Coordinates of C-alpha atoms in Angstrom, one line a residue:
Chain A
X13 CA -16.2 0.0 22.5
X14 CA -14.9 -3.0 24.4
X15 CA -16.6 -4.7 27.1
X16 CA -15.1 -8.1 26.9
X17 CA -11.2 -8.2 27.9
X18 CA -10.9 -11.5 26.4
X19 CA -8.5 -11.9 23.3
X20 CA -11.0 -14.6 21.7
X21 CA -13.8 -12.0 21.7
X22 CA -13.6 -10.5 18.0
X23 CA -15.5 -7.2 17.8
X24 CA -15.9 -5.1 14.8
X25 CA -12.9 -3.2 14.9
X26 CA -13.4 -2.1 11.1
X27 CA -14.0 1.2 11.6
X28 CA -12.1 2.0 14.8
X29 CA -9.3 4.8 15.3
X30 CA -6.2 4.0 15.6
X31 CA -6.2 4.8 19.7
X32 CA -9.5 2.0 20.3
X33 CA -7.2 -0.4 18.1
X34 CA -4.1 0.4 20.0
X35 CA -6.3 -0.4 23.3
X36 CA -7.5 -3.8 21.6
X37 CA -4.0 -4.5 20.6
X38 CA -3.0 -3.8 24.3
X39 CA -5.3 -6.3 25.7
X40 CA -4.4 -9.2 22.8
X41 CA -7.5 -8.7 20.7
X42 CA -6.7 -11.1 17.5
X43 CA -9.1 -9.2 15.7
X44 CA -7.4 -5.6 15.8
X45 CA -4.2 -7.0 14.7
X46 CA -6.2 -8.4 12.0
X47 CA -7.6 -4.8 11.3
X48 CA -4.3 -3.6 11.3
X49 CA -2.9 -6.3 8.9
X50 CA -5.9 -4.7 6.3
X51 CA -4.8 -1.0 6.7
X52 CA -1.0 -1.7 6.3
X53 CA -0.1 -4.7 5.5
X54 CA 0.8 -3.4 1.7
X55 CA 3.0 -0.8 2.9
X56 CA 4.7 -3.6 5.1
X57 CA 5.6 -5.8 2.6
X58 CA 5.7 -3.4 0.0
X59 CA 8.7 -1.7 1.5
X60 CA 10.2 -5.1 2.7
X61 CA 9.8 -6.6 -1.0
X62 CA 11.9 -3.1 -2.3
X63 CA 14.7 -3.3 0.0
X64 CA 14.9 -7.4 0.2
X65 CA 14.2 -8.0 -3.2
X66 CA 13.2 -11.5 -2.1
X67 CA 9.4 -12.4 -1.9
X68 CA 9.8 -15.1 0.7
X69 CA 12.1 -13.0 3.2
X70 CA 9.4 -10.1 2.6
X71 CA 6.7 -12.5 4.1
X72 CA 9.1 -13.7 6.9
X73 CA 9.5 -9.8 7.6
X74 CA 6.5 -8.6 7.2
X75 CA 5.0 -11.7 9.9
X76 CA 7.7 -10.3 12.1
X77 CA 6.7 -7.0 12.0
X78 CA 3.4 -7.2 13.1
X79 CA 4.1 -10.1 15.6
X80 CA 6.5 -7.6 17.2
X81 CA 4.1 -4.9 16.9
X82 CA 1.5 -7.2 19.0
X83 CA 3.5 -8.7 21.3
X84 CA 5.1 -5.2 22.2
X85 CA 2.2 -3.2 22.4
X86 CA 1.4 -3.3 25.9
X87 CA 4.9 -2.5 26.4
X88 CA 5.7 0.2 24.1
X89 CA 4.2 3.1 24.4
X90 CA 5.2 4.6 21.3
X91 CA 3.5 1.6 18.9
X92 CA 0.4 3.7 19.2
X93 CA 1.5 5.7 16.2
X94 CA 1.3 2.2 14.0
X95 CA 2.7 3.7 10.6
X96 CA 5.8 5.0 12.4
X97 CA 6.3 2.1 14.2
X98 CA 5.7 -0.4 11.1
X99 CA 8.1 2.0 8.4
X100 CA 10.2 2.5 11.0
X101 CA 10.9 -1.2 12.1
X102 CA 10.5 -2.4 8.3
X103 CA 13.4 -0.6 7.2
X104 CA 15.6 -0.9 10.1
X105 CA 15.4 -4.7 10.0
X106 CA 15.5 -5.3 6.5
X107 CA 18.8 -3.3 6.2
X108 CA 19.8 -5.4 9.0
X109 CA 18.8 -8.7 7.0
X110 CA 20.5 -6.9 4.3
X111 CA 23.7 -6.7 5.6
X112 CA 24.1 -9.7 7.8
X113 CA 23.3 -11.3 4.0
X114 CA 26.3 -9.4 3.4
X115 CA 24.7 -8.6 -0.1
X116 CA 26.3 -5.7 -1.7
X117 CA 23.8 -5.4 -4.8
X118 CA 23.4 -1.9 -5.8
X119 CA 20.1 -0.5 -5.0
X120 CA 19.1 -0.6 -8.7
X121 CA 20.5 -4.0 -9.1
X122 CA 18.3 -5.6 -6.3
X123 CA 15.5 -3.0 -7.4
X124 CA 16.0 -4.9 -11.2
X125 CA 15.6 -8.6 -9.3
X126 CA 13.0 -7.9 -7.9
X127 CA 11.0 -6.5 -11.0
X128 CA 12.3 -9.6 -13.0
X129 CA 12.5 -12.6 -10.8
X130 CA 9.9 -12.2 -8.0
X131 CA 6.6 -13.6 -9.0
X132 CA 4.1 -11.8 -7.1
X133 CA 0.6 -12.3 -7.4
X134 CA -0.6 -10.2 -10.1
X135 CA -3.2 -7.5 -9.0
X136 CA -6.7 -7.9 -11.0
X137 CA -7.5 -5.0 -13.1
X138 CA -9.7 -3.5 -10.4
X139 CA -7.1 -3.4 -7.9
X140 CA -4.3 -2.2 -10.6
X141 CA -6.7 1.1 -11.6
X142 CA -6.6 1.7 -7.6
X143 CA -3.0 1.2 -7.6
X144 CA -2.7 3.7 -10.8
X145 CA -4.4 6.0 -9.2
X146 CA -2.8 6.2 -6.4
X147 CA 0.6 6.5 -7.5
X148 CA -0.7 9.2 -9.7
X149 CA -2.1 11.6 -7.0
X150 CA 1.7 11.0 -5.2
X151 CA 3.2 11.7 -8.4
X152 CA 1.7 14.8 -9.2
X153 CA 2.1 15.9 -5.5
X154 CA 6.0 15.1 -5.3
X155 CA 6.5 17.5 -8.6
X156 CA 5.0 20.4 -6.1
X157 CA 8.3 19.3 -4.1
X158 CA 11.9 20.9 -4.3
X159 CA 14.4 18.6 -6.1
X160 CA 16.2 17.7 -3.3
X161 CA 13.0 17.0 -1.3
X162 CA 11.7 14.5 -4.0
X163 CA 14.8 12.8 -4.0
X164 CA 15.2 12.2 -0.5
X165 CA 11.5 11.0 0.1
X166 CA 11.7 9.2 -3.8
X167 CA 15.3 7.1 -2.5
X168 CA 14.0 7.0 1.1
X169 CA 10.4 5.7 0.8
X170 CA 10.6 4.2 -3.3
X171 CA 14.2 2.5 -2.9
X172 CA 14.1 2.0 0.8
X173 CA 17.8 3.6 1.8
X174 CA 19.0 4.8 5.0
X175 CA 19.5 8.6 5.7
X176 CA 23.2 7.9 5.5
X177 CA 23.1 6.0 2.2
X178 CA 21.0 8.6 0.7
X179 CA 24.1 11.2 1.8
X180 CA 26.8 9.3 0.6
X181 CA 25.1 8.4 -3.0
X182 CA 23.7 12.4 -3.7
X183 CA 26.8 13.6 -1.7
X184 CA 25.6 16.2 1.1
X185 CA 25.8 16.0 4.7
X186 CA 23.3 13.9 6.0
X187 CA 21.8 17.2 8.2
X188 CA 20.7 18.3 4.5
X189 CA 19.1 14.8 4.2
X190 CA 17.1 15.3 7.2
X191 CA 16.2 19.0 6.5
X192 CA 14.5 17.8 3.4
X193 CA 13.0 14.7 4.4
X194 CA 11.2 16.9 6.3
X195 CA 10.1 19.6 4.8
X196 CA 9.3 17.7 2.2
X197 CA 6.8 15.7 4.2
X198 CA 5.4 19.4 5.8
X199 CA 4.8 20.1 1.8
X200 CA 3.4 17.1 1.1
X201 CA 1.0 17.1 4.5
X202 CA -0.6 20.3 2.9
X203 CA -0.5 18.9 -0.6
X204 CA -2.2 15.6 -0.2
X205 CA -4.6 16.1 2.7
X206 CA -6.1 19.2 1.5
X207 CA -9.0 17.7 -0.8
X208 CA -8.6 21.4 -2.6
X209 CA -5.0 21.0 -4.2
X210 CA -5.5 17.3 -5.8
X211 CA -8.1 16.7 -8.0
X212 CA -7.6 13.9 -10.2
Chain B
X16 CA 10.5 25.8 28.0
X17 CA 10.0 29.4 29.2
X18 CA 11.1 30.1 25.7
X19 CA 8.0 30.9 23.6
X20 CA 6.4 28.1 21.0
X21 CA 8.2 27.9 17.4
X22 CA 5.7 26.2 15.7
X23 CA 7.5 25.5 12.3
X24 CA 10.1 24.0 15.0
X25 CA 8.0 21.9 16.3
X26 CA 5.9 20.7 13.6
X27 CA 9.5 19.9 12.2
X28 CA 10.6 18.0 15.2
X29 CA 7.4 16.2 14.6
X30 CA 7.8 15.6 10.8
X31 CA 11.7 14.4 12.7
X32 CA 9.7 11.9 15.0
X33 CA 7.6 11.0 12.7
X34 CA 10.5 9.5 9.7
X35 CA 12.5 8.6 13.2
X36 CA 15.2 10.7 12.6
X37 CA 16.0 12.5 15.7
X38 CA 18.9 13.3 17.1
X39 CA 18.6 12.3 21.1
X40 CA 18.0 16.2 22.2
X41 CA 15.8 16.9 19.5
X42 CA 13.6 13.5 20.3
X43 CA 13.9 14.8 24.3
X44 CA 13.0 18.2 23.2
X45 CA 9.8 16.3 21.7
X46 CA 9.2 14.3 24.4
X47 CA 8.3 17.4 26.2
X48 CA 6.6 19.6 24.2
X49 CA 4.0 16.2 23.6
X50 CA 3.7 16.1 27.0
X51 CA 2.9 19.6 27.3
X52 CA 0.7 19.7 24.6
X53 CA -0.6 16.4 23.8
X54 CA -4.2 17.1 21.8
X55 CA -2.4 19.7 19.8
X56 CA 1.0 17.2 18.9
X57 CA -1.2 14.2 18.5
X58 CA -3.2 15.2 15.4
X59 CA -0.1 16.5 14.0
X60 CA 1.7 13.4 13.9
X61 CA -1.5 11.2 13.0
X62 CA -2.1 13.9 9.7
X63 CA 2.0 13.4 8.9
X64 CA 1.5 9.8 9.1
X65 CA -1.4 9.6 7.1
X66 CA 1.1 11.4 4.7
X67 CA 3.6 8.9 4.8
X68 CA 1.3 6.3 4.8
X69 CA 0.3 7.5 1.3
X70 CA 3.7 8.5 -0.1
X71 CA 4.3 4.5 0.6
X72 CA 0.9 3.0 -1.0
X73 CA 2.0 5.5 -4.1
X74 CA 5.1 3.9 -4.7
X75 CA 4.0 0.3 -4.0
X76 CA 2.8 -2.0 -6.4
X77 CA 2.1 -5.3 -4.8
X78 CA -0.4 -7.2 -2.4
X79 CA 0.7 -9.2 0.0
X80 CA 0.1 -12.6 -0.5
X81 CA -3.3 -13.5 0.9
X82 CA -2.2 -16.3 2.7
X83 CA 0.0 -14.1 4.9
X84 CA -2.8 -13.0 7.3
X85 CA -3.8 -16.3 8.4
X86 CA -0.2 -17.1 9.0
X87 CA 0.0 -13.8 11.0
X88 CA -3.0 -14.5 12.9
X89 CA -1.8 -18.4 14.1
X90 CA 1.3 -16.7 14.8
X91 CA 0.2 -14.3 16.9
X92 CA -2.4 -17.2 18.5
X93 CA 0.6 -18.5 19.7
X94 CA 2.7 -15.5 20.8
X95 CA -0.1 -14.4 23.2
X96 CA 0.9 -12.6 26.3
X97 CA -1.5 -13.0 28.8
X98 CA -0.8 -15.3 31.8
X99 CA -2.0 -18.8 31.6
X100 CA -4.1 -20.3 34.4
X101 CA -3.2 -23.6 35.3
X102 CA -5.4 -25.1 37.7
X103 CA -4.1 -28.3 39.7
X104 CA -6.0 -31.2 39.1
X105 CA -7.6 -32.7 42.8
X106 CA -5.7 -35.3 44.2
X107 CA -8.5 -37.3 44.9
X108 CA -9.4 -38.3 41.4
X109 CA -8.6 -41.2 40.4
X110 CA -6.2 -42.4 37.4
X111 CA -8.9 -43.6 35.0
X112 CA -10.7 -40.0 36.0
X113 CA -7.7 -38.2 35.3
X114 CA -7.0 -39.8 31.8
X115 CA -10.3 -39.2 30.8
X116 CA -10.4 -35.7 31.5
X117 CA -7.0 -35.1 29.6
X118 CA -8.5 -36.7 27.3
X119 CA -11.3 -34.2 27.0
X120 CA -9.1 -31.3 27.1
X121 CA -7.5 -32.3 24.2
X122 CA -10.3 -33.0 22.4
X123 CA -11.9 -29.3 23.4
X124 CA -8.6 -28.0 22.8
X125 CA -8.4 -28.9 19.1
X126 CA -11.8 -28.5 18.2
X127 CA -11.1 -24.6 19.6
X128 CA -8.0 -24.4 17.5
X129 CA -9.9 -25.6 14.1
X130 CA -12.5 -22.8 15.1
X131 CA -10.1 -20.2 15.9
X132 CA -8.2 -20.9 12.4
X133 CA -11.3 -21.1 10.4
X134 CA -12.4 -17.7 11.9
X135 CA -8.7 -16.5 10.7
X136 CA -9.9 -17.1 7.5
X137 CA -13.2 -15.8 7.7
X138 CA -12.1 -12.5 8.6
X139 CA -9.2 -12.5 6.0
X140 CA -11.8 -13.5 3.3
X141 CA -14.4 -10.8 4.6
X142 CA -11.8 -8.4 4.3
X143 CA -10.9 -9.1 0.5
X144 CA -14.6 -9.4 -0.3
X145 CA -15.0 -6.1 0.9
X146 CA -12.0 -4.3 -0.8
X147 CA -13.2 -5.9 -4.0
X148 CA -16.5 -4.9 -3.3
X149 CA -15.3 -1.0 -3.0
X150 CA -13.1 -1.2 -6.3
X151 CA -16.5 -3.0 -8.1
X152 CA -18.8 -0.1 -6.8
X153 CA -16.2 2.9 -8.4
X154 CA -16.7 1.0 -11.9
X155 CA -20.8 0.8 -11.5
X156 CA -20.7 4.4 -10.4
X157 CA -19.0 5.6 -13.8
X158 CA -20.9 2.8 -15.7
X159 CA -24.2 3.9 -14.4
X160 CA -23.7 7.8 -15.6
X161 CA -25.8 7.8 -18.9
X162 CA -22.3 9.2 -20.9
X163 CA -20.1 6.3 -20.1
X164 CA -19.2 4.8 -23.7
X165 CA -17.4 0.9 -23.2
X166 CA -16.2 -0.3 -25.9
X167 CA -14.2 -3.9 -26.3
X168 CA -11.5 -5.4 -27.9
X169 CA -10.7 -8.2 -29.9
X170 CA -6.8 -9.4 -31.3
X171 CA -7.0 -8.7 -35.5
X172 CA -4.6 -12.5 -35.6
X173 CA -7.1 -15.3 -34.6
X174 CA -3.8 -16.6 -33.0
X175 CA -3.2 -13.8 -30.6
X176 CA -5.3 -14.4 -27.8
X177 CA -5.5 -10.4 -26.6
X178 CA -8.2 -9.1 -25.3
X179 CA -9.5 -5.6 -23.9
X180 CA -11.8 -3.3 -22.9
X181 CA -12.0 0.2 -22.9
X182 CA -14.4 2.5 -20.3
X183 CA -14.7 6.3 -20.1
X184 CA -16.8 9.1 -19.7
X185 CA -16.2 12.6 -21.0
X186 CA -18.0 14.5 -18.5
X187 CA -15.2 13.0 -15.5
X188 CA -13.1 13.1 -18.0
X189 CA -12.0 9.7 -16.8
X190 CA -10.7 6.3 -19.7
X191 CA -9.7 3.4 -17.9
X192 CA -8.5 0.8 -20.2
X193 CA -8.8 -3.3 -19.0
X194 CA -6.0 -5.4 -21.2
X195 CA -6.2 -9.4 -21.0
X196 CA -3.0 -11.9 -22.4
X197 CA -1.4 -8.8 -24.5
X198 CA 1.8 -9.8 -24.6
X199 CA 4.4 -7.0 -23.9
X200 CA 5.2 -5.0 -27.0
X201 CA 8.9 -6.2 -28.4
X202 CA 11.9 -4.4 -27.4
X203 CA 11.7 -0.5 -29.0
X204 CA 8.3 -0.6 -30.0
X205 CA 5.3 0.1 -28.6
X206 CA 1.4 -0.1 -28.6
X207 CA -0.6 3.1 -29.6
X208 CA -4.3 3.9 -29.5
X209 CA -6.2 5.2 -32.5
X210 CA -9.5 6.4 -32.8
X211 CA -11.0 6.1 -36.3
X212 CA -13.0 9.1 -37.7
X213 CA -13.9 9.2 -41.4
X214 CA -12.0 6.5 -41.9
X215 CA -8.5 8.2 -40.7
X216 CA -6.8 6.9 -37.4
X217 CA -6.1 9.6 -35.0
X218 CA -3.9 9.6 -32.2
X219 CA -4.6 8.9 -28.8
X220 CA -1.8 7.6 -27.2
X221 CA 0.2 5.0 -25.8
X222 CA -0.8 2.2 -23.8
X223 CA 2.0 1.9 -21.2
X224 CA 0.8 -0.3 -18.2
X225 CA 2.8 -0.8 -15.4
X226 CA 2.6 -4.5 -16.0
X227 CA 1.6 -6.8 -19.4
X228 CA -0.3 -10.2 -19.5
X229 CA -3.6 -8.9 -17.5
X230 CA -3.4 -4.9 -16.4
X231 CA -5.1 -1.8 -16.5
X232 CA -4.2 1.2 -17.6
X233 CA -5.6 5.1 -17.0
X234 CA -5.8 6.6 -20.8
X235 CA -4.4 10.3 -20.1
X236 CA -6.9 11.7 -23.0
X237 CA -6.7 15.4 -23.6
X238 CA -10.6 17.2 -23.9
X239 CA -9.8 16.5 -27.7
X240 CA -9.9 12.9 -27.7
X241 CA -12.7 12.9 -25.4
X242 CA -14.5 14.5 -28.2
X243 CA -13.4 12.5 -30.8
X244 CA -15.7 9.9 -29.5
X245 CA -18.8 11.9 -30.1
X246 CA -17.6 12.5 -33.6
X247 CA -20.2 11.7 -36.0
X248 CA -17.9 9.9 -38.0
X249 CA -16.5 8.0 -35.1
X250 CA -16.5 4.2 -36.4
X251 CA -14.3 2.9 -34.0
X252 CA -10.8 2.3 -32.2
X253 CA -7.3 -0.3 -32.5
X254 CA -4.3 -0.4 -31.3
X255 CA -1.4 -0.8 -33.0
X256 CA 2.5 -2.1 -32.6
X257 CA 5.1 1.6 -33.7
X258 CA 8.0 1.7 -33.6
X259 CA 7.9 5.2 -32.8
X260 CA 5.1 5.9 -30.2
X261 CA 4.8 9.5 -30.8
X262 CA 4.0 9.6 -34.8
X263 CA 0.9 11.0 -35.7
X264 CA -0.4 8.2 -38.1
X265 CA -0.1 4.3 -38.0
X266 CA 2.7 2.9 -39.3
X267 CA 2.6 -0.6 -37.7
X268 CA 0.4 -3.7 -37.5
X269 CA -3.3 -3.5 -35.8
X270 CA -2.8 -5.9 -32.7
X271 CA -6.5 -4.8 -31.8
X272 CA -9.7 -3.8 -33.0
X273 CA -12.9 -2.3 -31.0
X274 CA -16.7 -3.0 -31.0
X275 CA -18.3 -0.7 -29.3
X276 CA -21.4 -2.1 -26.8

């Protein structure tokens, strides 16, 4: 696909896999991390909005997450698998931001602020249908879940806690919490990516 | 690994890498088995991250800001990590020689910048143009089936400025419903959907965005109400303000009223 190392050489990376845009990233291509940015930049700053509850620190974290996904990519062999990587590092540092903030807001209490007092741009209509219908298709897939599976996955992915604080507030060990974050996304694999089981 | 292959193990331990929840054995007890079997272990993790990648665009509900990508993109101009050549200027030039080619530099140097930035933009606008462009097509493929009804809506008070539009088609059994300035209903009440046949309003449900002002919202008809619209005494639709959003006849204000087109 590439036949020009240099980073200011922008190919159409639109349609590539996420290996060919792991090699662009590797070799500083602006335009894969750009590619990137389009694939997952929702989920980035969706998930850093949730747990920061502050619009302007979600931007700040969000920048930071890709940055650190391009500058360590050549470094890091494990950034290949991009959605890990960005989930992963998105909740780990905004926890961290979290409590160095030393804000003790309960999770529905910063989930409230954020509903009330962030002004984020409003979606158009179009882009709201797609958002309906997307959270939809996962709502009718997590009721194929167990209850404690939903949960986990629902306080994990929807209020963005830890495996521990997800323990502590439905009180079982945190090996339970793991079990059924799981299994739960085993379940959901077979749900969701099966074109068969979700018809909306 | 003499041990045979436990595959719900594994593809646990890889649902385990793929949330990052390992424990240290467990993640070197990965390590190894990926390295043993790397084509297999590969597609496993992409199709469990493709999962999560959907479990988190269900539950978000924002955009990032557009201006973000640009910012990323300068960012990451300036975080490059490949080496920099620096070439030593010859000794024997002289000063005025020297000045002018640093002169030069700078010159090609910001001109490259502004290019580099606008192209930032270019490809951050392409990319919006295109998503839009995807989300327009899915509304001309249901408005180009021949039994796709739109109807539109106008606010009863000439001093509400509401606004709405209603598409659907029976066959997909899909009702999408576009609102514009409706203010969100007062505190325990709520607006309902009617369809009027012969006169009577029947029920069709609540209109229950996820957001007020400018939204849209996915009418959960049952086949019933589907019908409804090819009722031959079908004259039309509004919405109302109840106070109880389940009762099977109006008790509130009209808020709006349909035409259909």
């Amino acid at each position: 696909m590439e036949s020009n190392s240099s980073p200011f050489h922008l190919p159409d990376y639109s349609s590539a896999t996420d290996e060919a845009l792991f090699e662009a990233l590797k070799q500083q291509h602006s335009s894969a991390l750009s590619i990137l940015f389009h694939r997952h930049g929702r989920l980035v700053y969706g998930l850093a909005l949730k747990i920061l509850a502050n619009q302007q620190e979600a931007e700040d974290l969000t920048q930071e997450i890709f940055l650190s996904l391009w500058r360590n990519a050549a470094k890091n062999p494990e950034c290949r698998y991009f959605v890990r990587y960005l989930v992963t590092m998105t909740k780990s540092r905004a926890i961290d931001k979290l409590r160095a903030r030393h804000r003790h807001l309960k999770l529905v209490e910063r989930w409230g602020q954020s509903m009330t007092t962030e002004a984020s741009p409003d979606p158009n209509p179009l882009e709201q249908a797609t958002l309906t219908e997307r959270s939809q298709r996962l709502r009718i897939a997590l009721e194929q879940l167990s209850e404690k599976q939903r949960q986990v996955i629902e306080m994990a992915y929807d209020q963005g806690c830890s495996q521990s604080e997800i323990a502590q507030r439905l009180e079982i060990p945190l090996g339970t919490v793991k079990t059924n974050t799981r299994q739960g996304l085993l379940k959901l694999k077979q749900i969701l990516l099966d074109p068969n089981t979700l018809a909306l | 690994m003499n041990e045979p292959l436990d595959l719900e193990h594994i593809k646990n331990l890889a649902a385990g890498f793929v949330v990052d929840d390992l424990t240290p054995e467990e993640a070197e007890e990965f390590r190894q088995v990926l390295a043993l079997y790397p084509a297999e272990l590969v597609n496993e993790i992409e199709d469990l991250q493709e999962v999560l990648r959907q479990v988190l665009d269900g539950f978000t509900e924002v955009e990032p800001p557009p201006h973000l990508l640009p910012a990323l993109l300068n960012a990451a101009k300036g975080s490059t990590n490949k080496p920099v050549v620096v070439k030593q200027l010859a000794l024997r030039w002289d000063k005025i020689a020297m000045g002018i080619a640093a002169l030069l530099v700078i010159a090609l140097g910001v001109d490259y910048y502004r290019l580099r930035q606008n192209f930032s933009l270019v490809i951050a606008e392409n990319q919006r143009l295109r998503q839009e462009f995807g989300e327009a097509q899915a509304v001309k493929a249901l408005l180009q089936e021949t039994q796709t009804r739109l109807f539109t809506f106008k606010a009863a008070s000439s001093t509400n400025k509401a606004s709405g539009s209603i598409i659907m088609n029976p066959e997909r059994q899909k009702a999408l419903m576009l609102i514009r300035n409706l203010a969100p209903p007062p505190p325990g009440q709520a607006y309902v959907l009617w369809t009027i046949i012969n006169s009577k309003k029947v029920f069709c449900g609540e209109i229950k965005p996820y957001t007020w002002g400018t939204a849209s919202y996915e009418l959960p008809f049952t086949p019933e109400m589907y019908r409804d619209f090819f009722n031959p005494d079908f004259s039309g639709l509004v919405v109302t303000l109840e106070t109880n959003p389940t009762a099977s006849r109006p008790t509130g204000p009209i808020v709006m009223q349909s035409s259909q087109i």
